[in-house]
């Protein structure tokens, strides 16, 4: 795999530059790159149904693969069933596997 693993740990409702990180994922995908956006820690909060975030929705619509850390979800008492369309729960090992396969990582 030669692509990008973008790891977002911040809640966009508290951190204004999170949306620019989502736009980076969208821009990389538009340039034909393989892009995964991995939401971890408070970064999982916008993954819920009803927590609509336009930049995250646009990334999903552009084909960015969006994963939410299953441990972070459990820590926040969020069930996998509350995830919005286009977002899947995944273990942290997904990041390790991507890096081992050659993905470039960016952490926000």
mmCIF file of N, CA, C and O in Angstrom:
data_model
loop_
_atom_site.group_PDB
_atom_site.id
_atom_site.type_symbol
_atom_site.label_atom_id
_atom_site.label_comp_id
_atom_site.label_asym_id
_atom_site.label_seq_id
_atom_site.Cartn_x
_atom_site.Cartn_y
_atom_site.Cartn_z
ATOM 1 N N UNK A 1 0.839 -1.181 0.000
ATOM 2 C CA UNK A 1 0.000 0.000 0.000
ATOM 3 C C UNK A 1 0.882 1.241 0.000
ATOM 4 O O UNK A 1 1.756 1.387 0.825
ATOM 5 N N UNK A 2 0.679 2.098 -0.952
ATOM 6 C CA UNK A 2 1.352 3.386 -0.911
ATOM 7 C C UNK A 2 0.251 4.437 -0.898
ATOM 8 O O UNK A 2 -0.359 4.724 -1.899
ATOM 9 N N UNK A 3 -0.014 4.915 0.258
ATOM 10 C CA UNK A 3 -1.073 5.895 0.415
ATOM 11 C C UNK A 3 -0.842 6.684 1.674
ATOM 12 O O UNK A 3 0.282 6.786 2.165
ATOM 13 N N UNK A 4 -1.913 7.241 2.183
ATOM 14 C CA UNK A 4 -1.833 8.082 3.366
ATOM 15 C C UNK A 4 -2.761 7.561 4.453
ATOM 16 O O UNK A 4 -3.902 7.196 4.188
ATOM 17 N N UNK A 5 -2.257 7.598 5.668
ATOM 18 C CA UNK A 5 -3.036 7.315 6.866
ATOM 19 C C UNK A 5 -3.056 8.607 7.670
ATOM 20 O O UNK A 5 -2.037 9.008 8.241
ATOM 21 N N UNK A 6 -4.186 9.284 7.654
ATOM 22 C CA UNK A 6 -4.340 10.519 8.408
ATOM 23 C C UNK A 6 -5.052 10.172 9.711
ATOM 24 O O UNK A 6 -6.128 9.583 9.686
ATOM 25 N N UNK A 7 -4.435 10.512 10.824
ATOM 26 C CA UNK A 7 -4.947 10.150 12.141
ATOM 27 C C UNK A 7 -5.415 11.425 12.828
ATOM 28 O O UNK A 7 -4.622 12.336 13.065
ATOM 29 N N UNK A 8 -6.698 11.461 13.136
ATOM 30 C CA UNK A 8 -7.275 12.654 13.745
ATOM 31 C C UNK A 8 -7.751 12.343 15.155
ATOM 32 O O UNK A 8 -8.643 11.524 15.352
ATOM 33 N N UNK A 9 -7.149 13.001 16.131
ATOM 34 C CA UNK A 9 -7.486 12.754 17.533
ATOM 35 C C UNK A 9 -8.278 13.906 18.161
ATOM 36 O O UNK A 9 -8.628 13.833 19.333
ATOM 37 N N UNK A 10 -8.560 14.921 17.394
ATOM 38 C CA UNK A 10 -9.211 16.108 17.954
ATOM 39 C C UNK A 10 -10.682 16.189 17.572
ATOM 40 O O UNK A 10 -11.078 15.813 16.474
ATOM 41 N N UNK A 11 -11.448 16.717 18.477
ATOM 42 C CA UNK A 11 -12.874 16.944 18.280
ATOM 43 C C UNK A 11 -13.044 18.247 17.497
ATOM 44 O O UNK A 11 -12.627 19.308 17.962
ATOM 45 N N UNK A 12 -13.655 18.204 16.303
ATOM 46 C CA UNK A 12 -13.791 19.434 15.518
ATOM 47 C C UNK A 12 -14.717 20.458 16.170
ATOM 48 O O UNK A 12 -14.704 21.623 15.794
ATOM 49 N N UNK A 13 -15.499 20.035 17.157
ATOM 50 C CA UNK A 13 -16.372 20.977 17.849
ATOM 51 C C UNK A 13 -15.577 21.824 18.847
ATOM 52 O O UNK A 13 -16.066 22.832 19.324
ATOM 53 N N UNK A 14 -14.346 21.399 19.165
ATOM 54 C CA UNK A 14 -13.483 22.142 20.079
ATOM 55 C C UNK A 14 -12.223 22.681 19.409
ATOM 56 O O UNK A 14 -11.602 23.601 19.911
ATOM 57 N N UNK A 15 -11.836 22.075 18.309
ATOM 58 C CA UNK A 15 -10.580 22.430 17.641
ATOM 59 C C UNK A 15 -10.886 22.871 16.210
ATOM 60 O O UNK A 15 -11.240 22.037 15.364
ATOM 61 N N UNK A 16 -10.730 24.148 15.942
ATOM 62 C CA UNK A 16 -11.113 24.716 14.657
ATOM 63 C C UNK A 16 -10.330 24.227 13.456
ATOM 64 O O UNK A 16 -10.830 24.262 12.337
ATOM 65 N N UNK A 17 -9.095 23.757 13.645
ATOM 66 C CA UNK A 17 -8.306 23.354 12.475
ATOM 67 C C UNK A 17 -8.522 21.891 12.081
ATOM 68 O O UNK A 17 -7.925 21.419 11.124
ATOM 69 N N UNK A 18 -9.396 21.188 12.774
ATOM 70 C CA UNK A 18 -9.671 19.792 12.427
ATOM 71 C C UNK A 18 -10.284 19.689 11.034
ATOM 72 O O UNK A 18 -9.954 18.786 10.275
ATOM 73 N N UNK A 19 -11.158 20.610 10.706
ATOM 74 C CA UNK A 19 -11.802 20.562 9.393
ATOM 75 C C UNK A 19 -10.796 20.725 8.260
ATOM 76 O O UNK A 19 -10.962 20.130 7.201
ATOM 77 N N UNK A 20 -9.732 21.482 8.477
ATOM 78 C CA UNK A 20 -8.706 21.606 7.441
ATOM 79 C C UNK A 20 -7.975 20.276 7.258
ATOM 80 O O UNK A 20 -7.529 19.956 6.152
ATOM 81 N N UNK A 21 -7.879 19.493 8.313
ATOM 82 C CA UNK A 21 -7.267 18.168 8.209
ATOM 83 C C UNK A 21 -8.159 17.247 7.377
ATOM 84 O O UNK A 21 -7.671 16.478 6.551
ATOM 85 N N UNK A 22 -9.476 17.341 7.576
ATOM 86 C CA UNK A 22 -10.417 16.570 6.752
ATOM 87 C C UNK A 22 -10.316 17.008 5.288
ATOM 88 O O UNK A 22 -10.373 16.182 4.375
ATOM 89 N N UNK A 23 -10.161 18.313 5.066
ATOM 90 C CA UNK A 23 -10.022 18.807 3.683
ATOM 91 C C UNK A 23 -8.737 18.303 3.043
ATOM 92 O O UNK A 23 -8.704 18.022 1.839
ATOM 93 N N UNK A 24 -7.672 18.169 3.832
ATOM 94 C CA UNK A 24 -6.429 17.596 3.316
ATOM 95 C C UNK A 24 -6.677 16.173 2.816
ATOM 96 O O UNK A 24 -6.219 15.799 1.735
ATOM 97 N N UNK A 25 -7.420 15.395 3.584
ATOM 98 C CA UNK A 25 -7.754 14.032 3.162
ATOM 99 C C UNK A 25 -8.519 14.048 1.844
ATOM 100 O O UNK A 25 -8.221 13.273 0.925
ATOM 101 N N UNK A 26 -9.475 14.956 1.728
ATOM 102 C CA UNK A 26 -10.270 15.084 0.506
ATOM 103 C C UNK A 26 -9.394 15.493 -0.673
ATOM 104 O O UNK A 26 -9.512 14.935 -1.769
ATOM 105 N N UNK A 27 -8.499 16.440 -0.459
ATOM 106 C CA UNK A 27 -7.609 16.911 -1.522
ATOM 107 C C UNK A 27 -6.660 15.804 -1.993
ATOM 108 O O UNK A 27 -6.425 15.651 -3.196
ATOM 109 N N UNK A 28 -6.112 15.039 -1.056
ATOM 110 C CA UNK A 28 -5.226 13.932 -1.429
ATOM 111 C C UNK A 28 -5.986 12.885 -2.247
ATOM 112 O O UNK A 28 -5.469 12.360 -3.233
ATOM 113 N N UNK A 29 -7.215 12.616 -1.846
ATOM 114 C CA UNK A 29 -8.035 11.647 -2.587
ATOM 115 C C UNK A 29 -8.331 12.164 -3.996
ATOM 116 O O UNK A 29 -8.285 11.409 -4.962
ATOM 117 N N UNK A 30 -8.604 13.456 -4.106
ATOM 118 C CA UNK A 30 -8.881 14.066 -5.410
ATOM 119 C C UNK A 30 -7.678 13.972 -6.341
ATOM 120 O O UNK A 30 -7.833 13.964 -7.565
ATOM 121 N N UNK A 31 -6.479 13.874 -5.767
ATOM 122 C CA UNK A 31 -5.263 13.734 -6.561
ATOM 123 C C UNK A 31 -4.943 12.266 -6.855
ATOM 124 O O UNK A 31 -3.851 11.957 -7.327
ATOM 125 N N UNK A 32 -5.899 11.393 -6.543
ATOM 126 C CA UNK A 32 -5.738 9.977 -6.881
ATOM 127 C C UNK A 32 -5.011 9.151 -5.839
ATOM 128 O O UNK A 32 -4.661 8.003 -6.102
ATOM 129 N N UNK A 33 -4.803 9.694 -4.675
ATOM 130 C CA UNK A 33 -4.098 8.960 -3.615
ATOM 131 C C UNK A 33 -5.053 8.044 -2.863
ATOM 132 O O UNK A 33 -6.246 8.315 -2.770
ATOM 133 N N UNK A 34 -4.513 6.982 -2.308
ATOM 134 C CA UNK A 34 -5.261 6.104 -1.416
ATOM 135 C C UNK A 34 -5.202 6.750 -0.034
ATOM 136 O O UNK A 34 -4.108 6.944 0.502
ATOM 137 N N UNK A 35 -6.361 7.111 0.524
ATOM 138 C CA UNK A 35 -6.388 7.862 1.775
ATOM 139 C C UNK A 35 -7.328 7.200 2.773
ATOM 140 O O UNK A 35 -8.476 6.891 2.450
ATOM 141 N N UNK A 36 -6.809 7.011 3.982
ATOM 142 C CA UNK A 36 -7.634 6.565 5.103
ATOM 143 C C UNK A 36 -7.549 7.620 6.190
ATOM 144 O O UNK A 36 -6.464 8.085 6.534
ATOM 145 N N UNK A 37 -8.695 8.012 6.705
ATOM 146 C CA UNK A 37 -8.784 8.934 7.830
ATOM 147 C C UNK A 37 -9.183 8.104 9.041
ATOM 148 O O UNK A 37 -10.260 7.516 9.065
ATOM 149 N N UNK A 38 -8.289 8.013 10.019
ATOM 150 C CA UNK A 38 -8.523 7.203 11.210
ATOM 151 C C UNK A 38 -8.840 8.138 12.371
ATOM 152 O O UNK A 38 -8.005 8.951 12.770
ATOM 153 N N UNK A 39 -10.056 8.022 12.900
ATOM 154 C CA UNK A 39 -10.496 8.864 14.005
ATOM 155 C C UNK A 39 -10.212 8.153 15.321
ATOM 156 O O UNK A 39 -10.610 6.993 15.505
ATOM 157 N N UNK A 40 -9.533 8.841 16.229
ATOM 158 C CA UNK A 40 -9.141 8.240 17.498
ATOM 159 C C UNK A 40 -9.346 9.263 18.619
ATOM 160 O O UNK A 40 -9.423 10.472 18.351
ATOM 161 N N UNK A 41 -9.414 8.798 19.849
ATOM 162 C CA UNK A 41 -9.639 9.647 21.017
ATOM 163 C C UNK A 41 -10.889 10.500 20.781
ATOM 164 O O UNK A 41 -11.907 9.981 20.351
ATOM 165 N N UNK A 42 -10.856 11.805 21.060
ATOM 166 C CA UNK A 42 -12.038 12.643 20.841
ATOM 167 C C UNK A 42 -12.345 12.853 19.357
ATOM 168 O O UNK A 42 -13.390 13.386 19.013
ATOM 169 N N UNK A 43 -11.455 12.419 18.503
ATOM 170 C CA UNK A 43 -11.703 12.492 17.064
ATOM 171 C C UNK A 43 -12.869 11.632 16.609
ATOM 172 O O UNK A 43 -13.385 11.825 15.507
ATOM 173 N N UNK A 44 -13.318 10.688 17.444
ATOM 174 C CA UNK A 44 -14.452 9.833 17.070
ATOM 175 C C UNK A 44 -15.794 10.542 17.245
ATOM 176 O O UNK A 44 -16.804 10.076 16.712
ATOM 177 N N UNK A 45 -15.836 11.641 17.969
ATOM 178 C CA UNK A 45 -17.114 12.295 18.277
ATOM 179 C C UNK A 45 -17.904 12.732 17.036
ATOM 180 O O UNK A 45 -19.117 12.575 17.002
ATOM 181 N N UNK A 46 -17.277 13.250 15.989
ATOM 182 C CA UNK A 46 -18.071 13.623 14.814
ATOM 183 C C UNK A 46 -18.487 12.427 13.954
ATOM 184 O O UNK A 46 -19.181 12.599 12.953
ATOM 185 N N UNK A 47 -18.117 11.231 14.340
ATOM 186 C CA UNK A 47 -18.468 10.028 13.578
ATOM 187 C C UNK A 47 -19.905 9.577 13.845
ATOM 188 O O UNK A 47 -20.430 8.728 13.143
ATOM 189 N N UNK A 48 -20.543 10.162 14.843
ATOM 190 C CA UNK A 48 -21.899 9.763 15.233
ATOM 191 C C UNK A 48 -22.947 10.293 14.265
ATOM 192 O O UNK A 48 -22.808 11.366 13.697
ATOM 193 N N UNK A 49 -24.014 9.500 14.110
ATOM 194 C CA UNK A 49 -25.176 9.971 13.367
ATOM 195 C C UNK A 49 -25.686 11.229 14.065
ATOM 196 O O UNK A 49 -25.769 11.275 15.285
ATOM 197 N N UNK A 50 -25.974 12.251 13.301
ATOM 198 C CA UNK A 50 -26.500 13.483 13.877
ATOM 199 C C UNK A 50 -25.436 14.499 14.238
ATOM 200 O O UNK A 50 -25.754 15.662 14.469
ATOM 201 N N UNK A 51 -24.183 14.091 14.297
ATOM 202 C CA UNK A 51 -23.090 15.025 14.591
ATOM 203 C C UNK A 51 -22.500 15.478 13.262
ATOM 204 O O UNK A 51 -21.315 15.377 13.022
ATOM 205 N N UNK A 52 -23.351 15.959 12.410
ATOM 206 C CA UNK A 52 -22.978 16.247 11.030
ATOM 207 C C UNK A 52 -21.857 17.281 10.956
ATOM 208 O O UNK A 52 -21.917 18.336 11.577
ATOM 209 N N UNK A 53 -20.843 16.938 10.178
ATOM 210 C CA UNK A 53 -19.711 17.819 9.939
ATOM 211 C C UNK A 53 -19.507 17.862 8.432
ATOM 212 O O UNK A 53 -19.200 16.828 7.818
ATOM 213 N N UNK A 54 -19.672 19.010 7.837
ATOM 214 C CA UNK A 54 -19.639 19.133 6.376
ATOM 215 C C UNK A 54 -18.313 18.667 5.781
ATOM 216 O O UNK A 54 -18.296 17.976 4.757
ATOM 217 N N UNK A 55 -17.199 19.014 6.406
ATOM 218 C CA UNK A 55 -15.893 18.625 5.862
ATOM 219 C C UNK A 55 -15.692 17.113 5.935
ATOM 220 O O UNK A 55 -15.129 16.512 5.016
ATOM 221 N N UNK A 56 -16.164 16.486 7.004
ATOM 222 C CA UNK A 56 -16.062 15.034 7.123
ATOM 223 C C UNK A 56 -16.982 14.360 6.114
ATOM 224 O O UNK A 56 -16.590 13.394 5.456
ATOM 225 N N UNK A 57 -18.195 14.872 5.949
ATOM 226 C CA UNK A 57 -19.135 14.331 4.950
ATOM 227 C C UNK A 57 -18.530 14.438 3.543
ATOM 228 O O UNK A 57 -18.663 13.525 2.736
ATOM 229 N N UNK A 58 -17.873 15.556 3.261
ATOM 230 C CA UNK A 58 -17.271 15.752 1.941
ATOM 231 C C UNK A 58 -16.147 14.744 1.721
ATOM 232 O O UNK A 58 -16.014 14.182 0.628
ATOM 233 N N UNK A 59 -15.347 14.483 2.751
ATOM 234 C CA UNK A 59 -14.268 13.498 2.635
ATOM 235 C C UNK A 59 -14.846 12.119 2.315
ATOM 236 O O UNK A 59 -14.343 11.412 1.435
ATOM 237 N N UNK A 60 -15.903 11.753 3.022
ATOM 238 C CA UNK A 60 -16.545 10.457 2.777
ATOM 239 C C UNK A 60 -17.093 10.408 1.358
ATOM 240 O O UNK A 60 -16.905 9.427 0.642
ATOM 241 N N UNK A 61 -17.745 11.484 0.936
ATOM 242 C CA UNK A 61 -18.302 11.555 -0.413
ATOM 243 C C UNK A 61 -17.245 11.478 -1.496
ATOM 244 O O UNK A 61 -17.508 10.990 -2.604
ATOM 245 N N UNK A 62 -16.036 11.940 -1.184
ATOM 246 C CA UNK A 62 -14.932 11.906 -2.152
ATOM 247 C C UNK A 62 -14.280 10.523 -2.230
ATOM 248 O O UNK A 62 -13.422 10.293 -3.075
ATOM 249 N N UNK A 63 -14.664 9.637 -1.320
ATOM 250 C CA UNK A 63 -14.095 8.295 -1.343
ATOM 251 C C UNK A 63 -13.008 8.035 -0.319
ATOM 252 O O UNK A 63 -12.354 6.988 -0.357
ATOM 253 N N UNK A 64 -12.805 8.980 0.598
ATOM 254 C CA UNK A 64 -11.838 8.757 1.669
ATOM 255 C C UNK A 64 -12.397 7.664 2.579
ATOM 256 O O UNK A 64 -13.566 7.712 2.973
ATOM 257 N N UNK A 65 -11.579 6.693 2.885
ATOM 258 C CA UNK A 65 -11.973 5.629 3.815
ATOM 259 C C UNK A 65 -11.878 6.204 5.231
ATOM 260 O O UNK A 65 -10.820 6.680 5.636
ATOM 261 N N UNK A 66 -12.977 6.170 5.974
ATOM 262 C CA UNK A 66 -13.005 6.737 7.323
ATOM 263 C C UNK A 66 -13.256 5.620 8.332
ATOM 264 O O UNK A 66 -14.251 4.903 8.246
ATOM 265 N N UNK A 67 -12.328 5.491 9.269
ATOM 266 C CA UNK A 67 -12.414 4.481 10.316
ATOM 267 C C UNK A 67 -12.433 5.173 11.675
ATOM 268 O O UNK A 67 -11.749 6.179 11.874
ATOM 269 N N UNK A 68 -13.198 4.621 12.599
ATOM 270 C CA UNK A 68 -13.244 5.134 13.972
ATOM 271 C C UNK A 68 -12.688 4.064 14.900
ATOM 272 O O UNK A 68 -13.107 2.903 14.840
ATOM 273 N N UNK A 69 -11.750 4.443 15.716
ATOM 274 C CA UNK A 69 -11.110 3.517 16.651
ATOM 275 C C UNK A 69 -12.142 2.913 17.590
ATOM 276 O O UNK A 69 -12.838 3.634 18.304
ATOM 277 N N UNK A 70 -12.239 1.583 17.574
ATOM 278 C CA UNK A 70 -13.254 0.933 18.391
ATOM 279 C C UNK A 70 -13.025 1.132 19.886
ATOM 280 O O UNK A 70 -13.971 1.261 20.656
ATOM 281 N N UNK A 71 -11.784 1.195 20.332
ATOM 282 C CA UNK A 71 -11.497 1.435 21.748
ATOM 283 C C UNK A 71 -11.941 2.839 22.162
ATOM 284 O O UNK A 71 -12.554 3.032 23.216
ATOM 285 N N UNK A 72 -11.646 3.830 21.328
ATOM 286 C CA UNK A 72 -12.054 5.206 21.619
ATOM 287 C C UNK A 72 -13.577 5.317 21.673
ATOM 288 O O UNK A 72 -14.120 6.051 22.513
ATOM 289 N N UNK A 73 -14.256 4.589 20.803
ATOM 290 C CA UNK A 73 -15.719 4.579 20.838
ATOM 291 C C UNK A 73 -16.215 4.024 22.169
ATOM 292 O O UNK A 73 -17.080 4.620 22.819
ATOM 293 N N UNK A 74 -15.666 2.888 22.581
ATOM 294 C CA UNK A 74 -16.081 2.272 23.849
ATOM 295 C C UNK A 74 -15.784 3.189 25.035
ATOM 296 O O UNK A 74 -16.597 3.289 25.958
ATOM 297 N N UNK A 75 -14.633 3.854 25.026
ATOM 298 C CA UNK A 75 -14.284 4.776 26.117
ATOM 299 C C UNK A 75 -15.301 5.899 26.266
ATOM 300 O O UNK A 75 -15.460 6.457 27.345
ATOM 301 N N UNK A 76 -15.953 6.248 25.192
ATOM 302 C CA UNK A 76 -16.920 7.345 25.204
ATOM 303 C C UNK A 76 -18.360 6.832 25.203
ATOM 304 O O UNK A 76 -19.288 7.578 24.921
ATOM 305 N N UNK A 77 -18.514 5.548 25.518
ATOM 306 C CA UNK A 77 -19.832 4.892 25.599
ATOM 307 C C UNK A 77 -20.616 5.021 24.296
ATOM 308 O O UNK A 77 -21.826 5.181 24.294
ATOM 309 N N UNK A 78 -19.894 4.945 23.183
ATOM 310 C CA UNK A 78 -20.528 5.002 21.869
ATOM 311 C C UNK A 78 -20.511 3.610 21.256
ATOM 312 O O UNK A 78 -19.457 3.001 21.108
ATOM 313 N N UNK A 79 -21.662 3.146 20.885
ATOM 314 C CA UNK A 79 -21.797 1.843 20.244
ATOM 315 C C UNK A 79 -21.498 1.985 18.749
ATOM 316 O O UNK A 79 -21.733 3.053 18.169
ATOM 317 N N UNK A 80 -21.018 0.927 18.143
ATOM 318 C CA UNK A 80 -20.729 0.965 16.702
ATOM 319 C C UNK A 80 -21.974 1.319 15.893
ATOM 320 O O UNK A 80 -21.878 1.851 14.794
ATOM 321 N N UNK A 81 -23.138 1.035 16.447
ATOM 322 C CA UNK A 81 -24.392 1.324 15.761
ATOM 323 C C UNK A 81 -24.699 2.805 15.619
ATOM 324 O O UNK A 81 -25.598 3.175 14.874
ATOM 325 N N UNK A 82 -23.971 3.666 16.311
ATOM 326 C CA UNK A 82 -24.235 5.104 16.222
ATOM 327 C C UNK A 82 -23.402 5.771 15.131
ATOM 328 O O UNK A 82 -23.513 6.977 14.923
ATOM 329 N N UNK A 83 -22.583 4.989 14.429
ATOM 330 C CA UNK A 83 -21.714 5.581 13.408
ATOM 331 C C UNK A 83 -22.505 5.999 12.170
ATOM 332 O O UNK A 83 -23.394 5.282 11.708
ATOM 333 N N UNK A 84 -22.153 7.147 11.646
ATOM 334 C CA UNK A 84 -22.784 7.656 10.430
ATOM 335 C C UNK A 84 -22.398 6.798 9.230
ATOM 336 O O UNK A 84 -21.386 6.085 9.256
ATOM 337 N N UNK A 85 -23.197 6.873 8.200
ATOM 338 C CA UNK A 85 -22.907 6.142 6.955
ATOM 339 C C UNK A 85 -21.530 6.524 6.442
ATOM 340 O O UNK A 85 -21.157 7.697 6.459
ATOM 341 N N UNK A 86 -20.783 5.532 5.992
ATOM 342 C CA UNK A 86 -19.467 5.764 5.433
ATOM 343 C C UNK A 86 -18.345 5.692 6.450
ATOM 344 O O UNK A 86 -17.182 5.858 6.094
ATOM 345 N N UNK A 87 -18.693 5.449 7.713
ATOM 346 C CA UNK A 87 -17.686 5.347 8.770
ATOM 347 C C UNK A 87 -17.787 3.972 9.403
ATOM 348 O O UNK A 87 -18.878 3.535 9.759
ATOM 349 N N UNK A 88 -16.656 3.305 9.531
ATOM 350 C CA UNK A 88 -16.632 1.970 10.126
ATOM 351 C C UNK A 88 -15.742 1.949 11.358
ATOM 352 O O UNK A 88 -14.725 2.641 11.406
ATOM 353 N N UNK A 89 -16.132 1.155 12.339
ATOM 354 C CA UNK A 89 -15.291 0.946 13.517
ATOM 355 C C UNK A 89 -14.143 0.021 13.134
ATOM 356 O O UNK A 89 -14.318 -0.898 12.328
ATOM 357 N N UNK A 90 -12.983 0.280 13.702
ATOM 358 C CA UNK A 90 -11.799 -0.536 13.398
ATOM 359 C C UNK A 90 -10.839 -0.481 14.583
ATOM 360 O O UNK A 90 -10.803 0.509 15.317
ATOM 361 N N UNK A 91 -10.036 -1.521 14.737
ATOM 362 C CA UNK A 91 -9.043 -1.504 15.819
ATOM 363 C C UNK A 91 -7.844 -0.638 15.446
ATOM 364 O O UNK A 91 -7.580 -0.380 14.267
ATOM 365 N N UNK A 92 -7.112 -0.219 16.456
ATOM 366 C CA UNK A 92 -5.904 0.581 16.248
ATOM 367 C C UNK A 92 -4.881 -0.157 15.385
ATOM 368 O O UNK A 92 -4.077 0.468 14.688
ATOM 369 N N UNK A 93 -4.955 -1.470 15.387
ATOM 370 C CA UNK A 93 -4.032 -2.262 14.566
ATOM 371 C C UNK A 93 -4.139 -1.907 13.084
ATOM 372 O O UNK A 93 -3.211 -2.141 12.318
ATOM 373 N N UNK A 94 -5.265 -1.317 12.682
ATOM 374 C CA UNK A 94 -5.427 -0.886 11.291
ATOM 375 C C UNK A 94 -4.357 0.130 10.907
ATOM 376 O O UNK A 94 -3.859 0.127 9.782
ATOM 377 N N UNK A 95 -4.009 0.994 11.849
ATOM 378 C CA UNK A 95 -2.962 1.985 11.606
ATOM 379 C C UNK A 95 -1.618 1.287 11.458
ATOM 380 O O UNK A 95 -0.860 1.565 10.523
ATOM 381 N N UNK A 96 -1.325 0.383 12.375
ATOM 382 C CA UNK A 96 -0.054 -0.349 12.342
ATOM 383 C C UNK A 96 0.077 -1.120 11.027
ATOM 384 O O UNK A 96 1.130 -1.085 10.382
ATOM 385 N N UNK A 97 -0.991 -1.777 10.616
ATOM 386 C CA UNK A 97 -0.969 -2.542 9.365
ATOM 387 C C UNK A 97 -0.705 -1.633 8.167
ATOM 388 O O UNK A 97 0.077 -1.981 7.275
ATOM 389 N N UNK A 98 -1.346 -0.472 8.147
ATOM 390 C CA UNK A 98 -1.149 0.466 7.033
ATOM 391 C C UNK A 98 0.284 0.978 6.992
ATOM 392 O O UNK A 98 0.897 1.064 5.917
ATOM 393 N N UNK A 99 0.825 1.298 8.155
ATOM 394 C CA UNK A 99 2.202 1.784 8.202
ATOM 395 C C UNK A 99 3.178 0.699 7.776
ATOM 396 O O UNK A 99 4.138 0.965 7.050
ATOM 397 N N UNK A 100 2.934 -0.531 8.205
ATOM 398 C CA UNK A 100 3.793 -1.647 7.809
ATOM 399 C C UNK A 100 3.748 -1.890 6.310
ATOM 400 O O UNK A 100 4.724 -2.356 5.713
ATOM 401 N N UNK A 101 2.611 -1.524 5.695
ATOM 402 C CA UNK A 101 2.456 -1.698 4.249
ATOM 403 C C UNK A 101 2.996 -0.500 3.469
ATOM 404 O O UNK A 101 2.916 -0.487 2.237
ATOM 405 N N UNK A 102 3.529 0.506 4.162
ATOM 406 C CA UNK A 102 4.163 1.625 3.475
ATOM 407 C C UNK A 102 3.381 2.927 3.434
ATOM 408 O O UNK A 102 3.808 3.876 2.770
ATOM 409 N N UNK A 103 2.259 2.995 4.114
ATOM 410 C CA UNK A 103 1.480 4.246 4.119
ATOM 411 C C UNK A 103 2.257 5.356 4.840
ATOM 412 O O UNK A 103 2.996 5.105 5.775
ATOM 413 N N UNK A 104 2.055 6.561 4.351
ATOM 414 C CA UNK A 104 2.626 7.735 5.003
ATOM 415 C C UNK A 104 1.616 8.199 6.064
ATOM 416 O O UNK A 104 0.429 8.284 5.776
ATOM 417 N N UNK A 105 2.096 8.509 7.244
ATOM 418 C CA UNK A 105 1.192 8.890 8.328
ATOM 419 C C UNK A 105 1.301 10.374 8.647
ATOM 420 O O UNK A 105 2.393 10.940 8.667
ATOM 421 N N UNK A 106 0.143 10.963 8.904
ATOM 422 C CA UNK A 106 0.042 12.329 9.406
ATOM 423 C C UNK A 106 -0.884 12.268 10.605
ATOM 424 O O UNK A 106 -1.957 11.701 10.526
ATOM 425 N N UNK A 107 -0.457 12.872 11.725
ATOM 426 C CA UNK A 107 -1.252 12.847 12.939
ATOM 427 C C UNK A 107 -1.672 14.252 13.296
ATOM 428 O O UNK A 107 -0.872 15.182 13.300
ATOM 429 N N UNK A 108 -2.958 14.392 13.613
ATOM 430 C CA UNK A 108 -3.490 15.707 14.006
ATOM 431 C C UNK A 108 -4.163 15.574 15.344
ATOM 432 O O UNK A 108 -5.008 14.776 15.560
#
